[in-house]
Amino acid sequence: MKEEALKELETQLKKCRECKLCEFAKGTVGWFGCADTPIVFVGEGPGGVEDDYGCPLIGPSGQLLDKALWATKMTRDRVITTNVVKCRPKGNRTPNIAEADFCAQRWLDKELEILQPKVVVALGSVALHYLGNPDMRITRDRGKWFKTKQGFDCIATYHPAYLLRLADPHVLNHAKWEVFYDLEAARKKAEEAVPDYKFMSEEKTNLFKLFTKR
Ligand code: URA
């Protein structure tokens, strides 16, 4: 039932031309994963590789996320990954708060409404600002539980792109551990809510086998 509702939403999303973000994108990028999952990961918006393949978090950030998920006993096919905005902003810039609100009210909110996840993970500031509020700070507020506007339990962690930018190995190592603890806390909370759910397949999901360039 959730899967059908998501399919219908995806059909509508593909036709969306409601804001200017789509002008420089190849197309919209929706979500990927299992509709019955109790845990949803929300990134910022598609980058170049995501725009090429029409799949969220398939590029360098997604590859790092996959490693972090594997370390915390989750695979991409058993969770849902999605984004605040569905079109790649021109030149990969960060979407502003107005753009994020406009898109997410149309799409992300509806996804969450259908999915009714037990846990939402905000990846980075854009997701934290939308799911929490714009006064929240990723460095200060990551790893702390809060309720989203829709009443979902949410925890924020660093965006994988932030980790990829960290040059100092000590700072990077510390940040990676923080992400590990945040993701583990998220999985444990989801597991408490749905103890029988299988969060991990035997192999990592190879998104490049499932998606082709468009
Ligand atoms: N960064 C994101 O936040 N989402 C993507 O899909 C790709 C990069």
mmCIF file of C-alpha atoms and ligand atoms in Angstrom:
data_model
loop_
_atom_site.group_PDB
_atom_site.id
_atom_site.type_symbol
_atom_site.label_atom_id
_atom_site.label_comp_id
_atom_site.label_asym_id
_atom_site.label_seq_id
_atom_site.Cartn_x
_atom_site.Cartn_y
_atom_site.Cartn_z
ATOM 1 C CA MET A 1 0.000 0.000 0.000
ATOM 2 C CA LYS A 2 2.787 2.446 0.915
ATOM 3 C CA GLU A 3 4.662 1.355 -2.192
ATOM 4 C CA GLU A 4 1.688 2.125 -4.438
ATOM 5 C CA ALA A 5 1.192 5.525 -2.825
ATOM 6 C CA LEU A 6 4.882 6.312 -3.332
ATOM 7 C CA LYS A 7 4.692 5.203 -6.986
ATOM 8 C CA GLU A 8 1.776 7.556 -7.532
ATOM 9 C CA LEU A 9 3.666 10.392 -5.821
ATOM 10 C CA GLU A 10 6.703 9.670 -8.007
ATOM 11 C CA THR A 11 4.581 9.950 -11.152
ATOM 12 C CA GLN A 12 3.478 13.403 -9.999
ATOM 13 C CA LEU A 13 6.999 14.409 -8.943
ATOM 14 C CA LYS A 14 8.376 13.636 -12.411
ATOM 15 C CA LYS A 15 6.015 16.259 -13.846
ATOM 16 C CA CYS A 16 6.858 18.967 -11.296
ATOM 17 C CA ARG A 17 7.908 22.313 -12.809
ATOM 18 C CA GLU A 18 6.714 24.444 -9.908
ATOM 19 C CA CYS A 19 9.938 26.325 -9.179
ATOM 20 C CA LYS A 20 13.027 27.482 -10.994
ATOM 21 C CA LEU A 21 15.352 24.792 -9.649
ATOM 22 C CA CYS A 22 14.321 22.399 -12.423
ATOM 23 C CA GLU A 23 15.531 24.775 -15.142
ATOM 24 C CA PHE A 24 19.108 23.546 -14.957
ATOM 25 C CA ALA A 25 18.472 19.952 -13.873
ATOM 26 C CA LYS A 26 18.110 16.904 -16.129
ATOM 27 C CA GLY A 27 15.091 15.903 -14.111
ATOM 28 C CA THR A 28 13.718 15.443 -10.642
ATOM 29 C CA VAL A 29 15.413 13.030 -8.238
ATOM 30 C CA GLY A 30 13.056 11.258 -5.841
ATOM 31 C CA TRP A 31 13.795 8.646 -3.221
ATOM 32 C CA PHE A 32 15.195 5.126 -3.093
ATOM 33 C CA GLY A 33 14.593 2.166 -0.823
ATOM 34 C CA CYS A 34 12.003 0.064 0.914
ATOM 35 C CA ALA A 35 8.563 1.613 1.507
ATOM 36 C CA ASP A 36 8.035 -0.453 4.668
ATOM 37 C CA THR A 37 11.174 0.801 6.370
ATOM 38 C CA PRO A 38 10.899 2.420 9.782
ATOM 39 C CA ILE A 39 13.910 4.696 9.041
ATOM 40 C CA VAL A 40 14.294 7.491 6.497
ATOM 41 C CA PHE A 41 17.469 9.468 5.695
ATOM 42 C CA VAL A 42 17.013 12.986 4.379
ATOM 43 C CA GLY A 43 19.842 14.686 2.484
ATOM 44 C CA GLU A 44 20.036 18.144 0.968
ATOM 45 C CA GLY A 45 19.416 17.796 -2.737
ATOM 46 C CA PRO A 46 20.775 16.047 -5.794
ATOM 47 C CA GLY A 47 24.321 16.728 -6.972
ATOM 48 C CA GLY A 48 25.722 16.111 -10.440
ATOM 49 C CA VAL A 49 25.879 12.308 -10.271
ATOM 50 C CA GLU A 50 22.385 12.120 -8.733
ATOM 51 C CA ASP A 51 21.071 14.358 -11.524
ATOM 52 C CA ASP A 52 22.704 12.106 -14.120
ATOM 53 C CA TYR A 53 21.293 8.878 -12.685
ATOM 54 C CA GLY A 54 17.999 10.061 -11.190
ATOM 55 C CA CYS A 55 18.891 8.436 -7.867
ATOM 56 C CA PRO A 56 19.461 10.169 -4.523
ATOM 57 C CA LEU A 57 22.867 9.903 -2.841
ATOM 58 C CA ILE A 58 24.521 7.768 -5.497
ATOM 59 C CA GLY A 59 27.620 9.978 -5.987
ATOM 60 C CA PRO A 60 30.610 10.454 -3.636
ATOM 61 C CA SER A 61 28.434 11.480 -0.658
ATOM 62 C CA GLY A 62 26.189 8.490 -1.205
ATOM 63 C CA GLN A 63 29.161 6.123 -1.388
ATOM 64 C CA LEU A 64 30.372 7.376 1.973
ATOM 65 C CA LEU A 65 26.864 7.149 3.415
ATOM 66 C CA ASP A 66 26.694 3.531 2.227
ATOM 67 C CA LYS A 67 29.886 2.743 4.160
ATOM 68 C CA ALA A 68 28.516 4.398 7.299
ATOM 69 C CA LEU A 69 25.240 2.496 6.924
ATOM 70 C CA TRP A 70 27.090 -0.793 6.466
ATOM 71 C CA ALA A 71 29.141 -0.084 9.608
ATOM 72 C CA THR A 72 25.902 0.447 11.519
ATOM 73 C CA LYS A 73 24.233 -2.643 10.010
ATOM 74 C CA MET A 74 21.974 -1.059 7.420
ATOM 75 C CA THR A 75 21.848 -1.244 3.636
ATOM 76 C CA ARG A 76 20.304 1.171 1.182
ATOM 77 C CA ASP A 77 17.662 -1.288 -0.063
ATOM 78 C CA ARG A 78 16.292 -1.655 3.498
ATOM 79 C CA VAL A 79 16.015 2.048 4.372
ATOM 80 C CA ILE A 80 14.802 5.051 2.420
ATOM 81 C CA THR A 81 17.106 7.811 1.274
ATOM 82 C CA THR A 82 15.649 11.027 -0.021
ATOM 83 C CA ASN A 83 16.347 14.765 -0.130
ATOM 84 C CA VAL A 84 14.845 18.083 0.941
ATOM 85 C CA VAL A 85 14.900 19.391 -2.644
ATOM 86 C CA LYS A 86 14.292 17.236 -5.680
ATOM 87 C CA CYS A 87 16.157 19.138 -8.388
ATOM 88 C CA ARG A 88 19.854 19.895 -8.620
ATOM 89 C CA PRO A 89 20.379 23.620 -8.026
ATOM 90 C CA LYS A 90 22.431 25.305 -10.765
ATOM 91 C CA GLY A 91 26.167 24.877 -10.089
ATOM 92 C CA ASN A 92 25.476 22.562 -7.139
ATOM 93 C CA ARG A 93 24.831 25.479 -4.805
ATOM 94 C CA THR A 94 23.088 24.905 -1.487
ATOM 95 C CA PRO A 95 19.324 25.499 -1.741
ATOM 96 C CA ASN A 96 18.168 28.460 0.347
ATOM 97 C CA ILE A 97 15.506 28.175 3.062
ATOM 98 C CA ALA A 98 12.698 29.432 0.798
ATOM 99 C CA GLU A 99 13.591 26.916 -1.931
ATOM 100 C CA ALA A 100 13.873 24.118 0.596
ATOM 101 C CA ASP A 101 10.503 24.962 2.170
ATOM 102 C CA PHE A 102 8.759 25.297 -1.189
ATOM 103 C CA CYS A 103 9.974 21.927 -2.478
ATOM 104 C CA ALA A 104 9.782 19.959 0.754
ATOM 105 C CA GLN A 105 6.223 21.049 1.492
ATOM 106 C CA ARG A 106 5.230 19.665 -1.889
ATOM 107 C CA TRP A 107 7.205 16.431 -1.861
ATOM 108 C CA LEU A 108 9.183 15.459 1.248
ATOM 109 C CA ASP A 109 6.232 16.093 3.564
ATOM 110 C CA LYS A 110 4.070 13.839 1.409
ATOM 111 C CA GLU A 111 6.691 11.104 1.356
ATOM 112 C CA LEU A 112 6.919 11.163 5.151
ATOM 113 C CA GLU A 113 3.162 11.209 5.437
ATOM 114 C CA ILE A 114 2.985 8.023 3.372
ATOM 115 C CA LEU A 115 5.974 6.330 4.996
ATOM 116 C CA GLN A 116 5.132 7.160 8.625
ATOM 117 C CA PRO A 117 8.722 6.359 9.672
ATOM 118 C CA LYS A 118 9.614 5.682 13.284
ATOM 119 C CA VAL A 119 12.879 7.562 12.851
ATOM 120 C CA VAL A 120 14.051 10.305 10.488
ATOM 121 C CA VAL A 121 17.751 11.096 10.099
ATOM 122 C CA ALA A 122 18.613 14.601 8.919
ATOM 123 C CA LEU A 123 21.869 14.581 6.971
ATOM 124 C CA GLY A 124 23.391 18.020 7.379
ATOM 125 C CA SER A 125 22.165 21.561 7.915
ATOM 126 C CA VAL A 126 19.608 21.901 5.124
ATOM 127 C CA ALA A 127 17.681 18.851 6.338
ATOM 128 C CA LEU A 128 18.100 19.905 9.981
ATOM 129 C CA HIS A 129 16.784 23.396 9.242
ATOM 130 C CA TYR A 130 13.749 22.037 7.418
ATOM 131 C CA LEU A 131 12.912 19.125 9.706
ATOM 132 C CA GLY A 132 13.767 21.017 12.885
ATOM 133 C CA ASN A 133 14.044 24.760 12.579
ATOM 134 C CA PRO A 134 16.422 27.277 10.980
ATOM 135 C CA ASP A 135 17.904 28.241 14.355
ATOM 136 C CA MET A 136 19.325 24.770 14.880
ATOM 137 C CA ARG A 137 23.029 24.219 14.250
ATOM 138 C CA ILE A 138 24.449 20.945 13.024
ATOM 139 C CA THR A 139 27.624 21.215 15.124
ATOM 140 C CA ARG A 140 25.609 21.926 18.287
ATOM 141 C CA ASP A 141 22.458 19.902 17.700
ATOM 142 C CA ARG A 142 23.594 16.728 15.929
ATOM 143 C CA GLY A 143 23.078 13.582 17.933
ATOM 144 C CA LYS A 144 20.106 15.031 19.856
ATOM 145 C CA TRP A 145 16.579 13.778 19.363
ATOM 146 C CA PHE A 146 13.820 16.203 18.459
ATOM 147 C CA LYS A 147 10.335 15.998 16.959
ATOM 148 C CA THR A 148 9.703 17.216 13.419
ATOM 149 C CA LYS A 149 6.718 19.452 12.638
ATOM 150 C CA GLN A 150 4.836 16.307 11.645
ATOM 151 C CA GLY A 151 5.697 14.654 14.944
ATOM 152 C CA PHE A 152 8.366 12.219 13.756
ATOM 153 C CA ASP A 153 11.351 11.421 15.954
ATOM 154 C CA CYS A 154 14.399 12.906 14.264
ATOM 155 C CA ILE A 155 18.143 12.965 14.833
ATOM 156 C CA ALA A 156 20.652 14.949 12.793
ATOM 157 C CA THR A 157 24.157 13.998 11.831
ATOM 158 C CA TYR A 158 26.855 15.480 9.613
ATOM 159 C CA HIS A 159 26.262 15.370 5.884
ATOM 160 C CA PRO A 160 28.723 12.980 4.189
ATOM 161 C CA ALA A 161 29.860 15.847 1.904
ATOM 162 C CA TYR A 162 31.065 17.660 5.028
ATOM 163 C CA LEU A 163 33.186 14.646 5.976
ATOM 164 C CA LEU A 164 34.581 14.507 2.446
ATOM 165 C CA ARG A 165 35.738 18.118 2.788
ATOM 166 C CA LEU A 166 37.571 17.643 6.106
ATOM 167 C CA ALA A 167 41.302 17.748 5.493
ATOM 168 C CA ASP A 168 42.615 17.258 9.040
ATOM 169 C CA PRO A 169 42.744 13.480 9.710
ATOM 170 C CA HIS A 170 42.090 13.910 13.452
ATOM 171 C CA VAL A 171 39.058 16.113 12.899
ATOM 172 C CA LEU A 172 37.835 13.710 10.216
ATOM 173 C CA ASN A 173 38.273 10.668 12.436
ATOM 174 C CA HIS A 174 36.365 12.344 15.274
ATOM 175 C CA ALA A 175 33.526 13.420 12.962
ATOM 176 C CA LYS A 176 33.265 9.911 11.473
ATOM 177 C CA TRP A 177 32.823 8.445 14.953
ATOM 178 C CA GLU A 178 30.132 10.991 15.723
ATOM 179 C CA VAL A 179 28.283 9.950 12.563
ATOM 180 C CA PHE A 180 28.712 6.307 13.567
ATOM 181 C CA TYR A 181 27.153 6.923 17.005
ATOM 182 C CA ASP A 182 24.310 9.009 15.514
ATOM 183 C CA LEU A 183 23.430 6.349 12.943
ATOM 184 C CA GLU A 184 23.665 3.610 15.514
ATOM 185 C CA ALA A 185 21.332 5.528 17.849
ATOM 186 C CA ALA A 186 18.924 5.998 14.938
ATOM 187 C CA ARG A 187 18.932 2.304 14.003
ATOM 188 C CA LYS A 188 18.483 1.241 17.624
ATOM 189 C CA LYS A 189 15.458 3.507 18.077
ATOM 190 C CA ALA A 190 13.905 2.215 14.859
ATOM 191 C CA GLU A 191 14.689 -1.364 15.949
ATOM 192 C CA GLU A 192 12.975 -0.801 19.293
ATOM 193 C CA ALA A 193 9.855 0.327 17.426
ATOM 194 C CA VAL A 194 9.934 -2.497 14.870
ATOM 195 C CA PRO A 195 12.022 -5.347 16.342
ATOM 196 C CA ASP A 196 11.399 -7.765 13.448
ATOM 197 C CA TYR A 197 12.493 -5.436 10.689
ATOM 198 C CA LYS A 198 15.577 -6.438 8.700
ATOM 199 C CA PHE A 199 17.721 -3.297 8.341
ATOM 200 C CA MET A 200 20.457 -4.982 6.380
ATOM 201 C CA SER A 201 20.756 -7.219 3.346
ATOM 202 C CA GLU A 202 23.627 -9.619 2.908
ATOM 203 C CA GLU A 203 25.327 -7.360 0.396
ATOM 204 C CA LYS A 204 25.641 -3.617 -0.050
ATOM 205 C CA THR A 205 23.182 -2.266 -2.591
ATOM 206 C CA ASN A 206 24.884 -1.503 -5.906
ATOM 207 C CA LEU A 207 22.916 1.523 -7.086
ATOM 208 C CA PHE A 208 24.886 1.662 -10.338
ATOM 209 C CA LYS A 209 23.409 -1.732 -11.246
ATOM 210 C CA LEU A 210 19.895 -0.451 -10.612
ATOM 211 C CA PHE A 211 20.126 2.983 -12.252
ATOM 212 C CA THR A 212 21.467 4.006 -15.642
ATOM 213 C CA LYS A 213 22.458 7.473 -16.838
ATOM 214 C CA ARG A 214 19.604 9.467 -18.238
HETATM 215 N N1 URA B 1 23.929 15.301 -1.413
HETATM 216 C C1 URA B 1 22.668 15.160 -0.946
HETATM 217 O O1 URA B 1 22.316 15.719 0.079
HETATM 218 N N2 URA B 1 21.825 14.410 -1.599
HETATM 219 C C2 URA B 1 22.149 13.780 -2.715
HETATM 220 O O2 URA B 1 21.298 13.099 -3.257
HETATM 221 C C3 URA B 1 23.474 13.933 -3.181
HETATM 222 C C4 URA B 1 24.346 14.687 -2.516
#
